[in-house]
CSV table of C-alpha atoms in Angstrom, one decimal:
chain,number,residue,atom,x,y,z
A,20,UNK,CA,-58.7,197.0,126.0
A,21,UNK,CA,-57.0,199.2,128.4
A,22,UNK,CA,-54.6,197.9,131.0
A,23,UNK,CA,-56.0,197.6,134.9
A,24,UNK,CA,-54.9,199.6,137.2
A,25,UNK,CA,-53.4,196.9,139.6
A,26,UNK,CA,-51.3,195.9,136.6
A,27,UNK,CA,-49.6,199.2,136.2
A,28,UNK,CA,-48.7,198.5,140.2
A,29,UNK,CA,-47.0,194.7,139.7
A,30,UNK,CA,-44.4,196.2,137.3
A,31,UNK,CA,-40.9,194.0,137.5
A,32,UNK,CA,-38.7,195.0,140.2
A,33,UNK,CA,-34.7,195.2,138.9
A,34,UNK,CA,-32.0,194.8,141.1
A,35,UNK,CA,-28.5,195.8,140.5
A,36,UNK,CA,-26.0,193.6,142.5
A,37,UNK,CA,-22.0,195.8,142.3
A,38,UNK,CA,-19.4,193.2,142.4
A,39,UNK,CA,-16.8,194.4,144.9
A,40,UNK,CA,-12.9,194.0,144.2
A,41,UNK,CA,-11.1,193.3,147.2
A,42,UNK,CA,-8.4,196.3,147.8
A,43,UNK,CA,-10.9,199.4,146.7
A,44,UNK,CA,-10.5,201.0,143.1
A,45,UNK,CA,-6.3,200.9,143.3
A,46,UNK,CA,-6.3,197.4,144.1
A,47,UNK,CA,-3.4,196.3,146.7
A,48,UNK,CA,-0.8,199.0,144.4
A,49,UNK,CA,-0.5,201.4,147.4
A,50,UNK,CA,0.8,198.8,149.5
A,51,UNK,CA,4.1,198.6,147.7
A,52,UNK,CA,4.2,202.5,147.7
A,53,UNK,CA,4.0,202.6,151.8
A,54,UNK,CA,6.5,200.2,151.4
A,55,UNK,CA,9.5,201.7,149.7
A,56,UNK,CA,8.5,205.1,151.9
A,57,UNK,CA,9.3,203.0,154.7
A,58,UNK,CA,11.8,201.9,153.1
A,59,UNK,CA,13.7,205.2,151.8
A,60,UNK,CA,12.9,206.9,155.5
A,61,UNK,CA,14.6,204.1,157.2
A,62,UNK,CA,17.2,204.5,154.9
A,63,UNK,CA,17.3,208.2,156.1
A,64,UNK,CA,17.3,208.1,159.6
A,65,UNK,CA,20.2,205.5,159.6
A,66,UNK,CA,22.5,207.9,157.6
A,67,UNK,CA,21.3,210.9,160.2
A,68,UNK,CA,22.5,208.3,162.8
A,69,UNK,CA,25.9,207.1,161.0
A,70,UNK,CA,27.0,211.0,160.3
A,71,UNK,CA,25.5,211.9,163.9
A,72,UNK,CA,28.4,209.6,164.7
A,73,UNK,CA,30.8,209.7,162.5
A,74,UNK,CA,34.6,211.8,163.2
A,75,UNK,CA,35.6,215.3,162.0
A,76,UNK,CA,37.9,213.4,159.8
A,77,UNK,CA,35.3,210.8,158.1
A,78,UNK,CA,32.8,213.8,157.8
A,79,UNK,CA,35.9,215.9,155.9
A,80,UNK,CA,36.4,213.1,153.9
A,81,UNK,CA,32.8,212.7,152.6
A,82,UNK,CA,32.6,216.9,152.2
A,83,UNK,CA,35.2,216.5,149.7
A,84,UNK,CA,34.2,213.7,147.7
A,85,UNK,CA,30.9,215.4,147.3
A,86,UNK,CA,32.6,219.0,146.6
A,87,UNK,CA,32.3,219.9,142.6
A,88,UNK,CA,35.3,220.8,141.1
A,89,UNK,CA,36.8,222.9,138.2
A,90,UNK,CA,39.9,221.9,136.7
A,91,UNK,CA,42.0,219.1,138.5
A,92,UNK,CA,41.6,218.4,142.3
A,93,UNK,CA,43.1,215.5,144.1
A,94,UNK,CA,41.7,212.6,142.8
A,95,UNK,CA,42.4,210.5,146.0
A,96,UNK,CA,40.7,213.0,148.0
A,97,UNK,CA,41.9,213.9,151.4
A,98,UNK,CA,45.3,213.1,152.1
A,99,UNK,CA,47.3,210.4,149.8
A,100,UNK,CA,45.4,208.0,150.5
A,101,UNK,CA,42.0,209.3,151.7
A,102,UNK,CA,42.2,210.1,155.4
A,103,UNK,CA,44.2,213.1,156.6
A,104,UNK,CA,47.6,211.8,157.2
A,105,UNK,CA,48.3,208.5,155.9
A,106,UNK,CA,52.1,209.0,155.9
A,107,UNK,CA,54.3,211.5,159.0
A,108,UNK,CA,55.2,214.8,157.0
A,109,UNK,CA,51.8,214.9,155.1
A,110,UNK,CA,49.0,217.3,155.6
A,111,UNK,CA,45.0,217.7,154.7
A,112,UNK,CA,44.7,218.4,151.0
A,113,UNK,CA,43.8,221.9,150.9
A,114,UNK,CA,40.4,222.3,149.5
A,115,UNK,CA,39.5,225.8,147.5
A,116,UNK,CA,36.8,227.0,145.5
A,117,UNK,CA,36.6,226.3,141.7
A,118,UNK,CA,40.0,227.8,140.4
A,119,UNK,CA,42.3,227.4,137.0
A,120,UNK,CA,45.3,225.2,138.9
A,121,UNK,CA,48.7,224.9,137.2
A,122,UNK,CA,51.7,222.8,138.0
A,123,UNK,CA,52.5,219.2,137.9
A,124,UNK,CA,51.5,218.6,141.2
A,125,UNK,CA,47.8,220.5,142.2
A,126,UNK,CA,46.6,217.8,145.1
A,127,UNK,CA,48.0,220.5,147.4
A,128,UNK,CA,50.0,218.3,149.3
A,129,UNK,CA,53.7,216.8,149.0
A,130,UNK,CA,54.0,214.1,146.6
A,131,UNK,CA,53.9,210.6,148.7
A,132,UNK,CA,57.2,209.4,146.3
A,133,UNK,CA,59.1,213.0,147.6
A,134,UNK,CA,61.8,211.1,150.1
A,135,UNK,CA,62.4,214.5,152.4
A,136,UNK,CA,59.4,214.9,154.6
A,137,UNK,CA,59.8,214.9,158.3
A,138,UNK,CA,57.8,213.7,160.8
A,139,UNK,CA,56.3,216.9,162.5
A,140,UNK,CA,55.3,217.4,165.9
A,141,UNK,CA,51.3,218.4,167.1
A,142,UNK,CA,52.4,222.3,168.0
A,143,UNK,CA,55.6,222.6,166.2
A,144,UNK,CA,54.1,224.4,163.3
A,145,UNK,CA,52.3,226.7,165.8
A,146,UNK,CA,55.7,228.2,166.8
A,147,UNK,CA,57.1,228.1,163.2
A,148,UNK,CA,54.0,230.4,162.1
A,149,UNK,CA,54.4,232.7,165.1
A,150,UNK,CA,57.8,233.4,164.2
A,151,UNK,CA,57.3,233.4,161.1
A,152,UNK,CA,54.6,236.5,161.2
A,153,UNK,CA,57.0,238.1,163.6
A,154,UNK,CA,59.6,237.9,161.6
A,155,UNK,CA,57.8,238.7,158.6
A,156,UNK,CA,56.2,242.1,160.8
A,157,UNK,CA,59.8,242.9,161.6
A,158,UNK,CA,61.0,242.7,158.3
A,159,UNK,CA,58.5,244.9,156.9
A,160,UNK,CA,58.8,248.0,159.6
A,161,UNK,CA,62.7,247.5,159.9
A,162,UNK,CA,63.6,250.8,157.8
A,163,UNK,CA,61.7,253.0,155.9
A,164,UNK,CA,62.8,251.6,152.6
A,165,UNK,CA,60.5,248.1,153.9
A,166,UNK,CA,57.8,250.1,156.0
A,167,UNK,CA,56.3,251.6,152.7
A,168,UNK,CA,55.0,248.8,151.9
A,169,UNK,CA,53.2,247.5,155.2
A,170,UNK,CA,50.0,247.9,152.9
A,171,UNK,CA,50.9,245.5,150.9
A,172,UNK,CA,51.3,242.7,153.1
A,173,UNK,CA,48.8,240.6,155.9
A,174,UNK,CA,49.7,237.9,157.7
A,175,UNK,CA,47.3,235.4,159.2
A,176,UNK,CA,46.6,231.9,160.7
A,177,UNK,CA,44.2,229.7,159.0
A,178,UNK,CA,43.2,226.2,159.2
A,179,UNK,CA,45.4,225.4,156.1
A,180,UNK,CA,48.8,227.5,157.8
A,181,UNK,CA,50.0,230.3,157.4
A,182,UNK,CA,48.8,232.8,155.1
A,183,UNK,CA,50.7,235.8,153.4
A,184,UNK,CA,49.3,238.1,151.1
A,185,UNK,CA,50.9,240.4,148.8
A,186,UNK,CA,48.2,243.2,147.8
A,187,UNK,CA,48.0,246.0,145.5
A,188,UNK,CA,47.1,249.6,147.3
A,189,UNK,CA,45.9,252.6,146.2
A,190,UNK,CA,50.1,253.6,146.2
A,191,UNK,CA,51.8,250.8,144.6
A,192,UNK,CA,50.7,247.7,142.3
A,193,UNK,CA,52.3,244.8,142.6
A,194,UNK,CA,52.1,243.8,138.6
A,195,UNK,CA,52.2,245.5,135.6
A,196,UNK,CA,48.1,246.3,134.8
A,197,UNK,CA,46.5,243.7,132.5
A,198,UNK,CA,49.9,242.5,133.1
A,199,UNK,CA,51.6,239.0,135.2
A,200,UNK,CA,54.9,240.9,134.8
A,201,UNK,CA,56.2,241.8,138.4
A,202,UNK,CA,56.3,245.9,139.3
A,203,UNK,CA,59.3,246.8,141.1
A,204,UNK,CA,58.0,247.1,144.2
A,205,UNK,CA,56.5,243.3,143.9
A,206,UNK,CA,60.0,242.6,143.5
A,207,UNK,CA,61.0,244.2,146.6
A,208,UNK,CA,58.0,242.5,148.5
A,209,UNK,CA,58.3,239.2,147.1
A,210,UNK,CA,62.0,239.2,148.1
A,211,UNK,CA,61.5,240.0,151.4
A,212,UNK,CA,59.0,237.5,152.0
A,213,UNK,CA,60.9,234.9,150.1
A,214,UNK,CA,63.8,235.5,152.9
A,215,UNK,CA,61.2,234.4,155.3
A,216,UNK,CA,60.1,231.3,154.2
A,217,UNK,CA,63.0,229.8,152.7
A,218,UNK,CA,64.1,229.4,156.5
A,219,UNK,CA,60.6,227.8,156.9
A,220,UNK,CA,60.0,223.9,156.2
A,221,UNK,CA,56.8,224.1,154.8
A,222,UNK,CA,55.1,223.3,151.6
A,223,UNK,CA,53.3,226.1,150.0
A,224,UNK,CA,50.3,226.9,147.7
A,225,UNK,CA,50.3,230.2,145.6
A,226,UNK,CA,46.6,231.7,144.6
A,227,UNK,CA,46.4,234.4,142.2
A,228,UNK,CA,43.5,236.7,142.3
A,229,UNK,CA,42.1,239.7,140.4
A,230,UNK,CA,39.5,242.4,140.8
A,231,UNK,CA,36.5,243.0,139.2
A,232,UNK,CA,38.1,244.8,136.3
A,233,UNK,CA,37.5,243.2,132.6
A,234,UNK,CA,41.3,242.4,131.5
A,235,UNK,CA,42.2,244.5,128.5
A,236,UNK,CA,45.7,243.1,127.2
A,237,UNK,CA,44.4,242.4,124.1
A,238,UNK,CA,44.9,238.9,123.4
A,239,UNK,CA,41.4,237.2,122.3
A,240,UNK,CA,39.5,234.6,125.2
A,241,UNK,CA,42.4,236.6,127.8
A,242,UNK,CA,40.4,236.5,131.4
A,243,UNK,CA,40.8,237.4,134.9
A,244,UNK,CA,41.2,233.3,135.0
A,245,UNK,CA,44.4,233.8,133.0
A,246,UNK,CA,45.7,236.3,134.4
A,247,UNK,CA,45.4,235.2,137.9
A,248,UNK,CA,47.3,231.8,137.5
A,249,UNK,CA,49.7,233.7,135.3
A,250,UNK,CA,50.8,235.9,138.2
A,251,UNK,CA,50.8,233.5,140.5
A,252,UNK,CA,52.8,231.3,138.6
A,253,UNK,CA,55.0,234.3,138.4
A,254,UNK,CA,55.3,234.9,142.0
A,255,UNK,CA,56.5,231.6,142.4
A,256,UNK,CA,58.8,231.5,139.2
A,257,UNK,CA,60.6,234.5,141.3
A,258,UNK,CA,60.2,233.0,144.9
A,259,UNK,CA,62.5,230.0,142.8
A,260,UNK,CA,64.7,232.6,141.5
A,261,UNK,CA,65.5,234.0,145.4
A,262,UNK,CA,66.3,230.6,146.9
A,263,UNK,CA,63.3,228.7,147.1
A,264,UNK,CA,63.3,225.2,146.5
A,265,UNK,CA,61.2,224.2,143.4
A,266,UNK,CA,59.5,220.9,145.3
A,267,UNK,CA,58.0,223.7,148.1
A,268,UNK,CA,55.6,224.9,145.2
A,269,UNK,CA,53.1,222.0,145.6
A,270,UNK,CA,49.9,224.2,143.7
A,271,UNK,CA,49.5,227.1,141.8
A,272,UNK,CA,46.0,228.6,141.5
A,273,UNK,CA,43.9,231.5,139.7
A,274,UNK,CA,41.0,232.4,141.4
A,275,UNK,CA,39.7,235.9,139.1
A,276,UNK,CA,37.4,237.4,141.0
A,277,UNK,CA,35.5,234.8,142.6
A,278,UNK,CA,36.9,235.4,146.4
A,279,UNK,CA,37.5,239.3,146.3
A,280,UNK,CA,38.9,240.7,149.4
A,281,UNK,CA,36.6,243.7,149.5
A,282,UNK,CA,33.4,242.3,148.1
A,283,UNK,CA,31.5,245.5,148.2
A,284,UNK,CA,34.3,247.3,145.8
A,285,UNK,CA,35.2,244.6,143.3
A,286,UNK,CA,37.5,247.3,141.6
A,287,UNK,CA,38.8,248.2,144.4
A,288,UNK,CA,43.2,247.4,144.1
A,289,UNK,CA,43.3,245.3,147.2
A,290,UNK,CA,41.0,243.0,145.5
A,291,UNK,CA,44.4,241.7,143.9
A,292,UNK,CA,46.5,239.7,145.4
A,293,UNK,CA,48.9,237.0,145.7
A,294,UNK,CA,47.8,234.4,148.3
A,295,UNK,CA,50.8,232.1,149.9
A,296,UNK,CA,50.3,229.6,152.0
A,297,UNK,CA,52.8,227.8,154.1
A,298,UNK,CA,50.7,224.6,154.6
A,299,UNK,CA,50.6,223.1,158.2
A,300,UNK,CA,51.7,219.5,159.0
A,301,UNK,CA,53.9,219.4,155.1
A,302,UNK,CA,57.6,219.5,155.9
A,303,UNK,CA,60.8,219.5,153.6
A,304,UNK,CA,63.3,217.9,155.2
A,305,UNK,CA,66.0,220.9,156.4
A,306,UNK,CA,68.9,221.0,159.0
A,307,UNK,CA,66.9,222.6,162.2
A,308,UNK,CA,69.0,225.3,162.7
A,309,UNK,CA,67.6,226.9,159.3
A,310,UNK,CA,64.0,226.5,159.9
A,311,UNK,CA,63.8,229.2,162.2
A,312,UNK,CA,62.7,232.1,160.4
């Protein structure tokens, strides 16, 4: 018997109820995520505000804790004691690119034990450098047997002191090629400059540097790294040998090629060089009528 037609119209109505979970689909986890990036961004804007605040000196201090490093660098950071002058006669560590240091003492400052450091005055080493470059410009135009080698020599103020260079030029070489074995005429400019700053209270850094060049002196692993702290440990074996006192020599550096004085040549000869610094606010203790260069 077929079905009537106002049963096929009363068929059962189903209704489908969704349960809804408080929070949506992620539940209440993106509340903790807001939180911690309200968190971290708080945490932001209070460093902006502490370094927005913060002195020269603090904001030094944190540069070089955060500065990577090859080889040894002062583990106490800035100064002896963190800070830039915890004790009179002391100076801000130097800081330098990555280099090979030698010496027993690479911090770049005077060892806090050394008893002979004197206290220094704000603009005293101001005048020492300015007579020091004049003297050193006078000693190197004085005759003509010195004024051949005005090529070989700058002379500058920097934040560290003051800076002397002893370059190669197209006309002489300071070392022996592939060599850290002194030329003649790096003799005859290292001993004029050592009769400069012997008169001179200052501590001193010495950075060798090389060009471009691959070294070829045929000894296996031998590198421009090598090389360059080799000759500047030479430089200041023979600024030792003219009358330099041993303790000045607070760090001896190789830099190869990684700070080349004519970037766009990196073969070319003034690309080596011996770097001397005669670090401001670092004194040896000398009578004052023979620190005036």
């Amino acid at each position: 018997m077929a079905p009537k037609k106002d049963d096929e119209n009363k068929r059962p109505i189903i209704v489908k109820k969704v349960k809804k979970v408080a929070g949506g689909h992620h539940g209440g986890a993106w509340k903790v995520a807001y939180a911690d990036f309200v968190t971290a961004m708080m945490a932001f804007f209070l460093l902006l505000w502490l370094l927005s605040t913060s002195s020269k000196a603090t904001l030094d201090g944190i540069a070089e804790f955060f500065t990577p490093t090859v080889g040894i660098r002062g583990a106490q950071g800035i100064g002896f004691k963190g800070g830039v002058s915890a004790t009179p006669g002391t100076s801000k560590a130097v800081t330098s690119n990555p280099g090979v240091v030698s010496g027993s003492n690479p911090t770049g400052v005077a060892p806090e034990s050394t008893p002979n450091t004197a206290p220094i005055e704000s603009n005293q080493d101001d005048n020492l450098f300015k007579q020091g470059a004049t003297a050193l410009h006078q000693a190197f135009t004085a005759d003509q047997a010195s004024a051949q080698y005005s090529d070989n020599i700058s002379v500058e103020q920097t934040p560290d002191g003051l800076k002397i260079d002893m370059i190669d030029s197209d006309k002489y070489a300071m070392f022996d090629a592939n060599s850290p074995n002194l030329t003649p005429h790096g003799e005859a400019v290292l001993s004029r400059m050592a009769g400069i700053i012997k008169k001179m209270p200052n501590y001193i850094t010495i950075t060798g540097h090389t060009d471009g060049s691959p070294v070829e002196a045929g000894k296996p692993g031998y590198t421009n790294w090598e090389l360059s702290v080799d000759r500047a440990n030479a430089a200041r074996r023979y600024l030792v040998k003219a009358g330099i006192e041993p303790e000045r020599a607070v760090k001896v550096v190789g830099m190869a090629d990684k700070e080349l004085l004519v970037p766009t040549e990196p073969r070319n000869p003034r690309n080596r060089r011996i770097s001397i610094v005669l670090l401001k606010g670092s004194h040896l203790l000398i009578p004052p009528d023979t620190a005036k260069p």
